[in-house]
Amino acid sequence: MHTGSVRFIIEGLSLERLINQCVAHGIMLESVVRPGVRSICATVSSADYPIIRDFASSQGWMISVRRITGWPSIRMFAWRRAALVTGVIVFLALAWYTCNCIWSIQIYNAGPYIGEVRGVLRERDVRIGRFGMWIDVEDLRVALERRLTGLSWVSVSKDGVRLKVYCVVGTPGVAGGGDASPGDIVAARDGIIESVRVAAGTAAVKQGEAVRKGQMLIKGEERTWQNETNAVKARGEVIARVWYTADAIIPANELITVPTGNAAERKVYVTPWLEWSPDSVPAFEKMDVSVRTLPIGAVLPLWARLESYEEVTFEERVRDEASLQAEAALAALRLAREEAGLDKPIVDKWVEYSMMGDGMKAHVTLELTEDIATALD
Amino acid sequence: MLKFKRRAIRHAQQFGLPEDVLLGLPRLVMHGNTSLSLENHKGVLEYTPTRIRLRTGIGTLTIQGEGMSLAQMGRHDMLLRGAIQSVGYGT
């Protein structure tokens, strides 16, 4: 491969003969100057230089290279600085590799399925540090859709070093009750009607009436002046008193760890591919472990993980009843609030306690008013 | 031979034909006094920064000047740069 040029100086007598020989062989000379009476300096393509060197050796002229440009000079530079060039190539290869790895996995709107989504990702070895080109997003999407039937829609995409999993949790349909038909409005849950406001259709319930989930509240039909019935899509608001319940059981005994006083530290150097530590894991039977991670590789994916080990023993302790009840009530209340919706005002609440085997059970009932009307279509 | 060449030049002029192409005559183009391009040369006889002598089909072309150099030198054409003072045929 000769795509460069060579500037040479040739010394001897009758150097015009060299120019004529070059011309006769079709060699293009450039920037021909005479620095002295017995020397000529010129530039030729690197492909023609060996021919001129042969002329010089046959005529007894002394030839020497002044400068090489183009690809041959790059090749010489690479040959002389092999370690530097190798380092640059390795750095670029590593940079390219790290830029093509997955460094963040983001799961959106998976709701209660987030653990299962993570499980499917784990099964398919989709993890941080995995080379992105080896992850088949379409295959992953199909696997998520097949495994998680509770999701109505899944999308998996790679965005640079991020893997994004978008989910939509499926909403179960409302079971129709009695003679309800599409276009009617039914009760989303059990309750006692507080008020009915009909925008379209005919009210099927009245204030103070107890309704069951799925019962028709507003019928999707209206009567005309001629006593004819027209089918309409029912619309309206049905406010009812509803109740949400939740249970929480807190164990009566608690297991606590008591430090024995023995402690150790361990430093682990971590890359996405391997881990190395100069220290071994301490041989404690039971221990508390705390971990701190420090990035030490600047732009390279290298971390130092500082692990602190503290030997402990387990002791079981019986908790007092008041704190048990308080904790169980708080947990049950939180569950009930999550089910009811955190933004809704609570009208009333009850908490009942009972001992269940080894734990304290709290049963919370929340009363609140809300619109229970839901379309049946 | 010279008689034949003169006759050929005369005929080419009569018929309006390009003499440099037909007879291999040198073709000189000068840009001011700083560069000169020459086609149909037949080799270099002498090359110094002040004097360049070239062989052509109709004799020796002598160029005199200062700081002259051959910017390009090909099989049939060349480009010369420098402060050209005179161009003439003969020794």
Coordinates of C-alpha atoms in Angstrom, one line a residue:
Chain A
M1 CA 0.0 0.0 0.0
H2 CA 1.8 3.1 -1.2
T3 CA -0.3 6.2 -0.8
G4 CA 2.3 8.5 0.7
S5 CA 5.3 10.4 -0.6
V6 CA 9.0 10.4 0.1
R7 CA 11.3 13.5 0.0
F8 CA 14.8 12.5 -0.6
I9 CA 18.2 14.1 -1.3
I10 CA 20.6 12.6 -3.7
E11 CA 24.2 13.6 -4.1
G12 CA 26.7 13.0 -6.9
L13 CA 27.8 14.2 -10.3
S14 CA 25.6 14.8 -13.4
L15 CA 22.3 14.7 -11.5
E16 CA 20.4 15.9 -14.6
R17 CA 20.7 12.3 -15.7
L18 CA 18.7 11.2 -12.7
I19 CA 15.9 13.6 -13.7
N20 CA 16.0 12.3 -17.3
Q21 CA 15.9 8.7 -16.1
C22 CA 13.0 9.4 -13.9
V23 CA 11.2 11.1 -16.8
A24 CA 11.9 8.2 -19.1
H25 CA 10.4 5.8 -16.5
G26 CA 7.3 7.9 -16.1
I27 CA 8.1 9.0 -12.6
M28 CA 6.7 12.3 -11.6
L29 CA 9.1 14.4 -9.6
E30 CA 7.8 17.2 -7.4
S31 CA 9.5 20.2 -5.7
V32 CA 12.9 19.5 -7.3
V33 CA 15.4 21.9 -5.8
R34 CA 19.2 22.0 -6.0
P35 CA 20.6 22.9 -2.5
G36 CA 24.1 22.5 -3.9
V37 CA 26.0 21.9 -7.1
R38 CA 26.2 18.2 -6.4
S39 CA 22.9 17.5 -4.8
I40 CA 19.2 17.5 -5.7
C41 CA 16.3 17.3 -3.4
A42 CA 12.9 16.1 -4.7
T43 CA 9.7 14.4 -3.7
V44 CA 8.2 11.3 -5.3
S45 CA 5.4 8.9 -4.4
S46 CA 6.4 6.2 -2.1
A47 CA 5.8 3.6 -4.8
D48 CA 8.4 5.2 -7.1
Y49 CA 11.1 5.6 -4.4
P50 CA 12.6 2.1 -4.7
I51 CA 13.1 2.6 -8.4
I52 CA 15.0 5.9 -7.7
R53 CA 17.0 4.1 -5.0
D54 CA 18.0 1.5 -7.6
F55 CA 19.1 4.2 -10.0
A56 CA 21.2 5.8 -7.4
S57 CA 22.9 2.6 -6.4
S58 CA 23.6 1.7 -10.0
Q59 CA 25.1 5.2 -10.8
G60 CA 27.0 5.5 -7.6
W61 CA 24.9 8.4 -6.2
M62 CA 24.3 8.7 -2.5
I63 CA 20.6 8.9 -1.7
S64 CA 19.0 9.6 1.7
V65 CA 15.5 10.1 2.9
R66 CA 14.6 13.5 4.2
R67 CA 10.9 13.0 5.1
I68 CA 8.1 10.4 4.6
T69 CA 4.5 11.4 4.6
G70 CA 1.2 9.5 4.2
W71 CA 0.5 5.9 5.1
P72 CA 4.2 4.7 5.1
S73 CA 5.0 7.4 7.8
I74 CA 2.0 6.3 9.8
R75 CA 3.2 2.7 9.5
M76 CA 6.7 3.7 10.7
F77 CA 5.3 5.7 13.5
A78 CA 3.1 2.7 14.6
W79 CA 6.1 0.4 14.4
R80 CA 8.4 2.7 16.5
R81 CA 5.7 3.3 19.1
A82 CA 4.1 -0.1 19.2
A83 CA 3.2 0.1 22.9
L84 CA 1.6 3.5 22.6
V85 CA -0.4 2.5 19.6
T86 CA -1.5 -0.8 21.2
G87 CA -2.5 1.1 24.3
V88 CA -4.6 3.6 22.2
I89 CA -6.2 0.7 20.3
V90 CA -7.0 -1.2 23.6
F91 CA -8.4 2.0 25.2
L92 CA -10.6 2.7 22.2
A93 CA -11.8 -0.9 22.1
L94 CA -12.5 -0.7 25.8
A95 CA -14.3 2.7 25.5
W96 CA -16.4 1.3 22.6
Y97 CA -17.2 -1.9 24.6
T98 CA -18.2 0.1 27.7
C99 CA -20.3 2.4 25.6
N100 CA -22.1 -0.6 24.3
C101 CA -22.8 -2.2 27.7
I102 CA -26.0 -1.8 29.6
W103 CA -25.3 0.4 32.7
S104 CA -28.9 1.1 33.8
I105 CA -32.1 -0.9 33.7
Q106 CA -35.2 1.2 34.1
I107 CA -38.6 -0.4 34.6
Y108 CA -41.6 1.9 34.2
N109 CA -45.2 1.4 35.5
A110 CA -44.8 -2.3 36.3
G111 CA -46.6 -1.8 39.6
P112 CA -46.9 -5.0 41.6
Y113 CA -45.2 -6.9 38.8
I114 CA -41.9 -5.1 39.1
G115 CA -40.4 -8.1 41.0
E116 CA -41.5 -10.6 38.4
V117 CA -40.2 -8.3 35.6
R118 CA -36.8 -8.2 37.4
G119 CA -37.0 -12.0 37.8
V120 CA -37.5 -12.5 34.0
L121 CA -34.6 -10.1 33.3
R122 CA -32.4 -12.1 35.7
E123 CA -33.4 -15.4 34.2
R124 CA -32.3 -14.1 30.8
D125 CA -29.1 -12.8 32.2
V126 CA -30.1 -9.2 31.5
R127 CA -28.0 -7.4 34.1
I128 CA -25.9 -4.2 34.5
G129 CA -22.6 -4.6 32.6
R130 CA -24.0 -7.0 30.0
F131 CA -23.0 -6.2 26.4
G132 CA -25.9 -4.5 24.8
M133 CA -25.6 -6.2 21.4
W134 CA -26.1 -9.6 23.1
I135 CA -29.5 -8.6 24.4
D136 CA -32.4 -9.4 22.1
V137 CA -35.0 -6.8 23.1
E138 CA -37.8 -8.4 20.9
D139 CA -37.1 -11.8 22.5
L140 CA -37.2 -10.2 25.9
R141 CA -40.4 -8.4 25.2
V142 CA -42.1 -11.6 24.1
A143 CA -40.8 -13.4 27.2
L144 CA -42.2 -10.7 29.5
E145 CA -45.6 -10.7 27.7
R146 CA -45.8 -14.5 27.9
R147 CA -44.7 -14.8 31.5
L148 CA -46.6 -11.8 33.0
T149 CA -50.2 -12.2 31.9
G150 CA -51.2 -9.4 34.3
L151 CA -49.5 -6.9 32.0
S152 CA -51.5 -5.7 29.1
W153 CA -48.6 -4.1 27.2
V154 CA -44.9 -4.4 27.4
S155 CA -42.2 -2.6 25.5
V156 CA -38.4 -3.1 25.8
S157 CA -35.9 -0.8 24.2
K158 CA -32.2 0.1 24.4
D159 CA -31.4 3.8 24.7
G160 CA -27.6 4.1 24.7
V161 CA -26.4 2.4 27.8
R162 CA -29.9 2.2 29.3
L163 CA -32.4 -0.6 28.9
K164 CA -35.9 0.6 29.3
V165 CA -38.9 -1.7 30.1
Y166 CA -42.2 0.1 29.8
C167 CA -45.2 -1.8 31.2
V168 CA -48.9 -1.2 31.4
V169 CA -50.7 -3.2 34.1
G170 CA -54.0 -4.7 32.9
T171 CA -57.2 -3.5 34.5
P172 CA -59.6 -6.3 35.3
G173 CA -63.1 -5.8 33.8
V174 CA -66.1 -5.1 36.0
A175 CA -68.4 -8.0 36.3
G176 CA -71.9 -7.2 35.3
G177 CA -74.7 -8.0 37.7
G178 CA -78.3 -8.8 37.2
D179 CA -79.7 -7.3 34.0
A180 CA -76.9 -4.8 33.4
S181 CA -76.0 -4.4 29.8
P182 CA -73.3 -2.5 27.9
G183 CA -74.0 1.3 28.1
D184 CA -75.2 1.0 31.7
I185 CA -73.3 2.3 34.8
V186 CA -72.7 -0.2 37.6
A187 CA -71.3 -0.1 41.1
A188 CA -67.5 -0.5 41.3
R189 CA -67.8 -1.7 44.9
D190 CA -70.3 -2.3 47.7
G191 CA -71.6 0.8 49.4
I192 CA -74.6 2.9 50.6
I193 CA -75.8 5.5 48.2
E194 CA -75.3 9.1 49.3
S195 CA -76.4 10.9 46.1
V196 CA -77.1 10.2 42.5
R197 CA -76.6 12.7 39.7
V198 CA -77.6 11.5 36.3
A199 CA -76.3 13.2 33.1
A200 CA -77.6 10.6 30.7
G201 CA -79.8 7.5 31.2
T202 CA -82.2 6.6 34.0
A203 CA -81.2 6.3 37.7
A204 CA -81.8 2.7 39.0
V205 CA -81.0 3.4 42.7
K206 CA -81.8 6.1 45.2
Q207 CA -80.3 7.7 48.2
G208 CA -79.8 5.4 51.3
E209 CA -80.0 2.2 49.2
A210 CA -77.3 -0.4 49.8
V211 CA -75.8 -1.7 46.6
R212 CA -73.5 -4.6 45.7
K213 CA -70.5 -4.5 43.4
G214 CA -71.6 -4.8 39.8
Q215 CA -75.2 -3.7 40.5
M216 CA -76.7 -1.4 37.9
L217 CA -76.8 2.2 39.2
I218 CA -77.8 4.1 36.0
K219 CA -79.6 2.4 33.2
G220 CA -78.5 3.3 29.6
E221 CA -82.0 4.2 28.3
E222 CA -84.2 7.2 28.4
R223 CA -88.0 7.5 27.8
T224 CA -89.3 10.1 25.3
W225 CA -92.5 12.1 25.6
Q226 CA -94.2 9.5 23.4
N227 CA -93.3 6.9 26.0
E228 CA -90.7 5.3 23.7
T229 CA -87.4 4.0 25.0
N230 CA -84.1 5.2 23.5
A231 CA -80.8 3.5 24.2
V232 CA -78.2 5.9 25.4
K233 CA -74.7 5.6 27.0
A234 CA -75.3 6.2 30.7
R235 CA -73.3 9.0 32.3
G236 CA -73.5 10.3 35.8
E237 CA -72.0 10.4 39.3
V238 CA -73.1 8.1 42.2
I239 CA -71.5 9.1 45.5
A240 CA -71.7 6.3 48.1
R241 CA -70.3 5.5 51.5
V242 CA -67.8 2.7 51.0
W243 CA -65.5 0.7 53.3
Y244 CA -62.0 -0.5 52.8
T245 CA -60.5 -3.1 55.1
A246 CA -57.0 -4.4 55.5
D247 CA -55.3 -6.8 57.9
A248 CA -51.7 -6.8 59.2
I249 CA -50.1 -9.3 61.5
I250 CA -47.0 -8.4 63.5
P251 CA -45.0 -11.2 65.2
A252 CA -45.1 -10.9 69.0
N253 CA -41.4 -11.9 69.3
E254 CA -38.6 -10.1 67.6
L255 CA -35.2 -11.4 66.7
I256 CA -32.5 -8.9 67.5
T257 CA -28.8 -9.1 66.8
V258 CA -26.3 -8.5 69.6
P259 CA -22.8 -7.6 68.5
T260 CA -20.1 -9.7 70.1
G261 CA -17.4 -7.1 69.5
N262 CA -15.6 -8.9 66.7
A263 CA -15.4 -6.9 63.5
A264 CA -13.5 -7.0 60.2
E265 CA -13.2 -5.0 57.0
R266 CA -12.7 -6.2 53.5
K267 CA -11.9 -4.2 50.4
V268 CA -13.1 -5.6 47.0
Y269 CA -12.2 -4.2 43.6
V270 CA -15.1 -4.6 41.2
T271 CA -15.4 -4.3 37.5
P272 CA -18.5 -5.4 35.5
W273 CA -16.6 -8.6 34.6
L274 CA -14.7 -9.7 37.7
E275 CA -14.1 -8.9 41.3
W276 CA -10.9 -9.2 43.2
S277 CA -10.1 -8.7 46.9
P278 CA -6.8 -9.0 48.8
D279 CA -8.8 -9.9 51.9
S280 CA -10.8 -13.0 52.6
V281 CA -14.3 -13.0 54.1
P282 CA -14.1 -13.3 57.9
A283 CA -15.2 -16.7 59.3
F284 CA -18.0 -15.4 61.6
E285 CA -20.9 -17.7 62.1
K286 CA -23.4 -14.8 62.1
M287 CA -22.6 -11.3 61.1
D288 CA -24.0 -7.9 60.1
V289 CA -22.6 -6.7 56.8
S290 CA -22.6 -3.1 55.6
V291 CA -21.3 -2.1 52.2
R292 CA -20.0 1.1 50.8
T293 CA -19.1 1.5 47.1
L294 CA -16.6 4.1 45.9
P295 CA -16.0 4.8 42.1
I296 CA -12.2 4.8 41.7
G297 CA -11.8 4.3 38.0
A298 CA -12.6 7.8 36.8
V299 CA -14.2 7.2 33.4
L300 CA -13.5 3.4 33.6
P301 CA -16.0 1.1 35.2
L302 CA -14.0 0.3 38.3
W303 CA -15.3 0.5 41.9
A304 CA -13.9 -0.3 45.3
R305 CA -16.5 -2.0 47.6
L306 CA -15.8 -1.6 51.3
E307 CA -17.5 -4.3 53.3
S308 CA -17.7 -4.1 57.1
Y309 CA -18.4 -7.3 59.0
E310 CA -19.6 -7.3 62.6
E311 CA -20.0 -10.7 64.3
V312 CA -23.4 -10.9 66.1
T313 CA -25.6 -13.4 67.9
F314 CA -29.3 -13.7 67.6
E315 CA -31.6 -13.1 70.6
E316 CA -35.4 -13.5 70.7
R317 CA -37.3 -10.8 72.6
V318 CA -41.0 -10.6 73.5
R319 CA -42.4 -7.2 72.5
D320 CA -44.8 -5.3 74.7
E321 CA -48.5 -5.4 73.7
A322 CA -48.9 -1.6 73.2
S323 CA -46.1 -1.2 70.7
L324 CA -47.3 -4.4 68.9
Q325 CA -50.8 -3.0 68.6
A326 CA -49.5 0.4 67.5
E327 CA -47.3 -1.1 64.8
A328 CA -50.0 -3.6 63.6
A329 CA -52.6 -0.8 63.4
L330 CA -50.2 1.5 61.5
A331 CA -49.4 -1.3 59.0
A332 CA -53.0 -2.2 58.5
L333 CA -54.0 1.5 58.1
R334 CA -51.3 2.0 55.6
L335 CA -52.5 -1.0 53.5
A336 CA -56.1 0.2 53.7
R337 CA -55.1 3.7 52.6
E338 CA -53.1 2.4 49.7
E339 CA -56.1 0.4 48.6
A340 CA -58.6 3.3 49.0
G341 CA -56.3 5.9 47.5
L342 CA -54.1 8.1 49.5
D343 CA -55.7 11.4 48.3
K344 CA -59.3 10.6 49.5
P345 CA -60.5 12.0 52.8
I346 CA -61.4 9.4 55.4
V347 CA -64.8 9.8 57.0
D348 CA -64.3 7.3 59.8
K349 CA -62.1 4.3 60.8
W350 CA -62.1 1.4 63.2
V351 CA -59.3 -0.8 64.4
E352 CA -59.8 -4.2 66.0
Y353 CA -57.0 -6.3 67.5
S354 CA -56.7 -9.9 68.1
M355 CA -53.9 -12.3 69.1
M356 CA -53.2 -14.8 66.2
G357 CA -50.8 -17.5 67.2
D358 CA -47.5 -15.8 67.7
G359 CA -48.6 -12.4 66.4
M360 CA -50.9 -9.4 66.9
K361 CA -53.4 -9.0 64.2
A362 CA -54.9 -5.5 63.4
H363 CA -58.0 -5.3 61.3
V364 CA -58.7 -1.8 60.0
T365 CA -61.9 -0.6 58.4
L366 CA -61.9 2.8 56.6
E367 CA -65.1 4.6 55.7
L368 CA -65.1 7.2 53.0
T369 CA -67.3 8.6 50.3
E370 CA -66.5 8.2 46.7
D371 CA -67.9 7.9 43.2
I372 CA -68.6 4.3 42.6
A373 CA -70.1 4.7 39.2
T374 CA -68.3 2.8 36.5
A375 CA -69.2 2.2 32.9
L376 CA -70.0 -1.3 31.8
D377 CA -68.5 -1.4 28.3
Chain B
M1 CA 15.8 17.0 -41.6
L2 CA 15.6 20.7 -40.7
K3 CA 14.4 21.4 -44.2
F4 CA 11.7 18.8 -43.8
K5 CA 10.6 20.2 -40.4
R6 CA 10.4 23.7 -41.8
R7 CA 8.3 22.5 -44.6
A8 CA 6.0 20.6 -42.3
I9 CA 5.5 23.7 -40.1
R10 CA 4.7 25.8 -43.2
H11 CA 2.1 23.2 -44.3
A12 CA 0.6 22.9 -40.8
Q13 CA 0.2 26.8 -40.7
Q14 CA -1.4 26.8 -44.2
F15 CA -4.0 24.2 -43.1
G16 CA -4.5 25.8 -39.7
L17 CA -3.4 22.6 -37.8
P18 CA -1.9 22.7 -34.3
E19 CA 1.8 22.6 -34.8
D20 CA 2.7 21.5 -31.3
V21 CA 0.6 18.4 -31.5
L22 CA 1.5 17.5 -35.1
L23 CA 5.2 18.1 -34.9
G24 CA 5.9 17.7 -31.2
L25 CA 7.0 21.3 -30.8
P26 CA 7.5 22.7 -27.3
R27 CA 4.6 24.7 -25.8
L28 CA 5.5 27.3 -23.3
V29 CA 3.1 29.1 -21.0
M30 CA 4.5 31.8 -18.7
H31 CA 2.7 33.4 -15.8
G32 CA 4.4 36.8 -15.4
N33 CA 7.9 36.1 -14.6
T34 CA 7.3 33.7 -11.7
S35 CA 6.4 30.4 -13.3
L36 CA 6.7 28.7 -16.6
S37 CA 5.1 25.5 -17.8
L38 CA 6.5 23.6 -20.7
E39 CA 5.0 20.7 -22.6
N40 CA 6.8 18.4 -25.1
H41 CA 10.3 18.6 -23.6
K42 CA 12.8 15.9 -24.2
G43 CA 14.9 16.0 -21.0
V44 CA 17.0 18.2 -18.8
L45 CA 20.5 19.1 -19.9
E46 CA 21.4 21.4 -17.1
Y47 CA 19.7 22.4 -13.9
T48 CA 20.9 25.0 -11.5
P49 CA 18.9 27.7 -9.6
T50 CA 20.1 30.4 -12.0
R51 CA 20.1 28.5 -15.3
I52 CA 18.0 25.6 -16.7
R53 CA 18.6 24.1 -20.1
L54 CA 16.1 21.8 -21.6
R55 CA 16.2 19.7 -24.7
T56 CA 13.2 20.2 -27.1
G57 CA 12.2 19.1 -30.6
I58 CA 13.6 22.3 -32.1
G59 CA 16.8 22.7 -30.1
T60 CA 17.9 23.7 -26.6
L61 CA 15.7 25.9 -24.5
T62 CA 17.6 28.0 -22.1
I63 CA 15.9 29.7 -19.1
Q64 CA 17.8 32.1 -16.9
G65 CA 16.7 33.6 -13.6
E66 CA 17.1 33.4 -9.9
G67 CA 16.0 30.9 -7.3
M68 CA 14.5 28.6 -9.9
S69 CA 13.2 25.2 -9.1
L70 CA 11.2 22.5 -10.8
A71 CA 7.9 22.3 -9.1
Q72 CA 6.8 19.4 -11.2
M73 CA 8.7 17.3 -13.6
G74 CA 6.8 14.7 -15.7
R75 CA 7.5 12.7 -18.8
H76 CA 6.3 15.4 -21.3
D77 CA 5.5 18.4 -19.1
M78 CA 7.2 20.4 -16.4
L79 CA 6.4 23.4 -14.2
L80 CA 9.2 25.8 -13.2
R81 CA 9.0 28.4 -10.5
G82 CA 11.3 31.2 -9.7
A83 CA 12.2 34.7 -10.9
I84 CA 12.6 34.2 -14.6
Q85 CA 14.7 36.7 -16.4
S86 CA 15.1 35.3 -19.9
V87 CA 13.9 32.5 -22.1
G88 CA 15.6 31.7 -25.4
Y89 CA 16.6 29.0 -27.8
G90 CA 20.3 28.1 -28.2
T91 CA 23.1 27.5 -25.8

